[in-house]
Short mmCIF file of C-alpha atoms in Angstrom, two decimals:
data_model
loop_
_atom_site.label_atom_id
_atom_site.label_comp_id
_atom_site.label_asym_id
_atom_site.label_seq_id
_atom_site.Cartn_x
_atom_site.Cartn_y
_atom_site.Cartn_z
CA LEU A 16 -0.39 5.88 3.85
CA PRO A 17 3.16 7.18 3.19
CA ALA A 18 4.42 3.61 3.62
CA MET A 19 1.91 2.44 1.01
CA LEU A 20 3.23 5.06 -1.42
CA ILE A 21 6.77 3.77 -0.94
CA LEU A 22 5.64 0.17 -1.49
CA ILE A 23 3.75 0.84 -4.76
CA PRO A 24 6.82 0.49 -7.07
CA PHE A 25 7.93 -2.70 -5.29
CA ILE A 26 4.41 -4.15 -5.56
CA GLY A 27 4.42 -3.50 -9.30
CA ILE A 28 7.94 -4.79 -9.91
CA LEU A 29 7.48 -8.00 -7.91
CA SER A 30 3.82 -8.94 -7.63
CA GLY A 31 2.69 -8.10 -11.17
CA PRO A 32 5.05 -10.46 -13.04
CA ALA A 33 4.79 -13.10 -10.30
CA THR A 34 1.00 -13.05 -10.60
CA MET A 35 1.37 -13.49 -14.36
CA GLY A 36 3.40 -16.67 -13.86
CA VAL A 37 1.12 -18.14 -11.19
CA THR A 38 -1.97 -17.29 -13.25
CA TYR A 39 -0.57 -19.12 -16.27
CA VAL A 40 -0.03 -22.28 -14.20
CA LEU A 41 -3.49 -22.06 -12.58
CA ARG A 42 -5.06 -21.46 -15.99
CA ASN A 43 -3.43 -24.59 -17.36
CA PHE A 44 -4.54 -26.60 -14.32
CA SER A 45 -8.12 -25.33 -14.78
CA ARG A 46 -7.99 -26.46 -18.43
CA GLU A 47 -6.49 -29.83 -17.40
CA GLN A 48 -3.32 -29.00 -19.32
CA HIS A 49 0.23 -29.71 -18.19
CA ALA A 50 2.28 -27.07 -16.39
CA TRP A 51 5.37 -27.22 -14.18
CA LEU A 52 4.59 -25.48 -10.90
CA PHE A 53 7.89 -23.64 -10.48
CA GLY A 54 9.48 -23.80 -13.92
CA ASP A 55 6.47 -22.43 -15.83
CA THR A 56 5.75 -19.85 -13.13
CA PHE A 57 9.21 -18.31 -13.46
CA GLU A 58 9.33 -18.68 -17.24
CA LYS A 59 5.97 -17.01 -17.89
CA ALA A 60 6.69 -14.34 -15.29
CA SER A 61 9.86 -13.41 -17.20
CA LYS A 62 8.15 -13.54 -20.61
CA ASN A 63 5.35 -11.27 -19.39
CA TYR A 64 7.53 -9.17 -17.08
CA LEU A 65 7.04 -5.70 -18.59
CA GLN A 66 3.29 -6.01 -18.99
CA GLY A 67 2.96 -7.59 -15.55
CA MET A 68 5.04 -4.83 -13.93
CA ILE A 69 2.92 -2.06 -15.51
CA ILE A 70 -0.34 -3.78 -14.55
CA GLY A 71 0.97 -4.34 -11.02
CA VAL A 72 1.84 -0.65 -10.60
CA ILE A 73 -1.52 0.50 -12.03
CA ASN A 74 -3.47 -1.84 -9.74
CA ALA A 75 -1.39 -0.79 -6.71
CA VAL A 76 -2.00 2.91 -7.45
CA LEU A 77 -5.74 2.34 -7.88
CA ALA A 78 -5.89 0.35 -4.62
CA PHE A 79 -3.99 3.12 -2.80
CA LEU A 80 -6.38 5.77 -4.12
CA LEU A 81 -9.40 3.74 -2.99
CA VAL A 82 -7.96 3.21 0.50
CA PHE A 83 -7.09 6.90 0.76
CA ALA A 84 -10.56 7.95 -0.44
CA TYR A 85 -12.23 5.54 1.99
CA LEU A 86 -10.24 6.89 4.93
CA TYR A 87 -10.75 10.49 3.81
CA TYR A 88 -14.53 10.28 3.58
CA GLY A 89 -14.95 7.86 6.49
CA TYR A 90 -12.43 9.20 9.00
CA PHE A 91 -10.81 12.50 8.11
CA ALA A 92 -14.14 14.12 7.23
CA THR A 93 -16.10 12.85 10.26
CA GLY A 94 -13.46 12.07 12.90
CA THR A 95 -14.63 8.44 13.13
CA LEU A 96 -14.34 5.55 10.70
CA ALA A 97 -17.99 5.77 9.70
CA LEU A 98 -19.72 4.54 6.56
CA THR A 99 -20.74 7.63 4.64
CA PRO A 100 -22.72 7.52 1.36
CA MET A 101 -19.47 8.15 -0.49
CA ASN A 102 -17.87 5.17 1.24
CA TYR A 103 -20.51 2.84 -0.21
CA ILE A 104 -19.53 4.07 -3.68
CA ILE A 105 -15.86 3.46 -2.83
CA ILE A 106 -16.68 -0.08 -1.65
CA LEU A 107 -18.46 -0.70 -4.97
CA LEU A 108 -15.41 0.60 -6.84
CA GLY A 109 -13.24 -1.70 -4.72
CA ILE A 110 -15.37 -4.70 -5.73
CA ILE A 111 -15.05 -3.66 -9.38
CA LEU A 112 -11.25 -3.31 -9.02
CA ALA A 113 -10.96 -6.73 -7.37
CA SER A 114 -13.09 -8.27 -10.13
CA LEU A 115 -11.04 -6.43 -12.76
CA ARG A 116 -7.87 -7.93 -11.31
CA SER A 117 -9.47 -11.40 -11.51
CA TYR A 118 -9.90 -10.99 -15.26
CA ILE A 119 -6.90 -8.97 -16.32
CA TYR A 120 -4.17 -11.48 -15.40
CA PRO A 121 -5.80 -14.54 -17.06
CA MET A 122 -6.49 -12.35 -20.09
CA ALA A 123 -2.90 -11.07 -20.17
CA VAL A 124 -1.36 -14.56 -20.18
CA SER A 125 -3.89 -15.89 -22.69
CA TYR A 126 -4.29 -13.16 -25.32
CA LYS A 127 -2.11 -10.74 -27.28
CA LEU A 128 -3.61 -7.44 -26.13
CA SER A 129 -2.32 -4.00 -25.25
CA ILE A 130 -2.63 -2.84 -21.64
CA LYS A 131 -5.37 -0.41 -22.68
CA ASN A 132 -7.41 -3.23 -24.23
CA LEU A 133 -6.72 -5.53 -21.29
CA TYR A 134 -8.38 -3.03 -18.95
CA ARG A 135 -11.15 -2.18 -21.42
CA TYR A 136 -12.16 -5.80 -22.10
CA SER A 137 -11.78 -6.78 -18.45
CA LEU A 138 -14.04 -3.93 -17.36
CA ALA A 139 -16.63 -4.95 -19.97
CA LEU A 140 -16.65 -8.52 -18.62
CA VAL A 141 -16.85 -7.28 -15.02
CA VAL A 142 -19.94 -5.23 -15.84
CA MET A 143 -21.48 -7.91 -18.06
CA LYS A 144 -21.11 -10.62 -15.40
CA PHE A 145 -21.43 -8.38 -12.34
CA PRO A 146 -23.72 -10.65 -10.20
CA GLN A 147 -21.39 -13.63 -10.68
CA ASN A 148 -18.31 -11.47 -10.08
CA LEU A 149 -19.86 -10.08 -6.91
CA LEU A 150 -20.48 -13.61 -5.59
CA LEU A 151 -16.89 -14.56 -6.45
CA GLN A 152 -15.50 -11.59 -4.51
CA ILE A 153 -17.82 -12.26 -1.55
CA PHE A 154 -16.57 -15.87 -1.46
CA SER A 155 -12.93 -14.71 -1.54
CA ALA A 156 -13.53 -12.06 1.13
CA ALA A 157 -15.34 -14.58 3.36
CA CYS A 158 -12.40 -17.03 3.13
CA ILE A 159 -9.90 -14.31 4.00
CA TYR A 160 -12.10 -12.98 6.84
CA GLY A 161 -12.48 -16.50 8.23
CA ALA A 162 -8.71 -16.95 8.20
CA PHE A 163 -8.13 -13.80 10.25
CA TYR A 164 -11.14 -14.50 12.49
CA TYR A 165 -9.47 -17.75 13.57
CA PRO A 166 -5.83 -16.59 13.43
CA ASN A 167 -4.32 -19.63 15.19
CA ILE A 168 -5.08 -21.97 12.31
CA GLY A 169 -6.77 -19.75 9.74
CA ILE A 170 -3.73 -17.77 8.62
CA VAL A 171 -1.66 -20.97 8.31
CA ILE A 172 -4.38 -22.64 6.23
CA LEU A 173 -4.72 -19.52 4.07
CA ALA A 174 -0.96 -19.36 3.51
CA VAL A 175 -0.58 -23.08 2.72
CA ILE A 176 -3.69 -23.94 0.68
CA GLY A 177 -6.08 -21.01 0.88
CA ALA A 178 -4.26 -18.66 -1.50
CA ALA A 179 -3.87 -21.42 -4.11
CA LEU A 180 -7.51 -22.44 -3.70
CA LEU A 181 -8.78 -18.86 -4.05
CA GLY A 182 -6.52 -18.29 -7.02
CA TYR A 183 -7.68 -21.50 -8.68
CA VAL A 184 -11.37 -20.73 -8.11
CA ASN A 185 -10.95 -17.22 -9.55
CA VAL A 186 -8.96 -18.37 -12.58
CA PHE A 187 -11.26 -21.35 -13.21
CA TYR A 188 -14.32 -19.09 -13.42
CA THR A 189 -12.77 -16.17 -15.28
CA ASP A 190 -11.07 -18.44 -17.83
CA ARG A 191 -14.45 -19.99 -18.68
CA VAL A 192 -15.83 -16.50 -19.26
CA LEU A 193 -12.85 -15.62 -21.46
CA LEU A 194 -13.18 -18.80 -23.51
CA ALA A 195 -16.84 -18.00 -24.14
CA ASN A 196 -16.34 -14.31 -25.00
CA MET A 197 -12.86 -13.75 -26.43
CA ASP A 198 -11.72 -14.22 -30.02
CA GLU A 199 -9.52 -17.32 -30.36
CA LYS A 200 -7.38 -15.80 -33.11
CA ASN A 201 -5.87 -13.38 -30.56
CA GLU A 202 -4.82 -16.17 -28.23
CA LYS A 203 -1.23 -15.85 -27.02
CA LEU A 204 0.72 -18.95 -27.95
CA TYR A 205 3.80 -20.01 -26.01
CA PRO A 206 6.36 -22.32 -27.62
CA GLU A 207 5.62 -25.86 -26.52
CA LYS A 208 8.34 -27.65 -24.62
CA GLU A 209 8.78 -31.37 -24.27
CA HIS A 210 7.81 -32.23 -20.71
CA LYS A 211 10.11 -34.95 -19.50
CA ILE A 212 9.20 -36.65 -16.27
#
């Protein structure tokens, strides 16, 4: 747990903006729009750096608190890593946080919203589409579990194509929800560049 506390700032500084860039590229792919894999990833990560860093830190802190609460109620309180009634609530909160993360990054790269509104609207969509979001998180968890269950090939597959596939599936679904529920006039427009091949 102390190591996780030390890592929280680094997670926010690095993973938040990086996720912004990757999400933009995956969003464009899901809309069948052009995007350069590396160029647009780095460009959109830099353009959304501050917001991505803050979101990354907030998500890392929330994840740390959930892990700590799970261990506290499941291990420190009983002496064994048992599932207590409180742990089921923590698992539900973990599913909500994972679903929230699935929405907040596509929303951040697509719409001009404050961080407060990003979390508020994302939470509303998580609750509104909870059965579908639950299935999406179960699918993601099953893929990750399968990779670690067969570590000889699973982790390699997850690292090479699995992460991109899971990211694409998440962004493809959440972007469709955003297109159906968000106001187009708040869409974040990036200056178009001429794509020379």
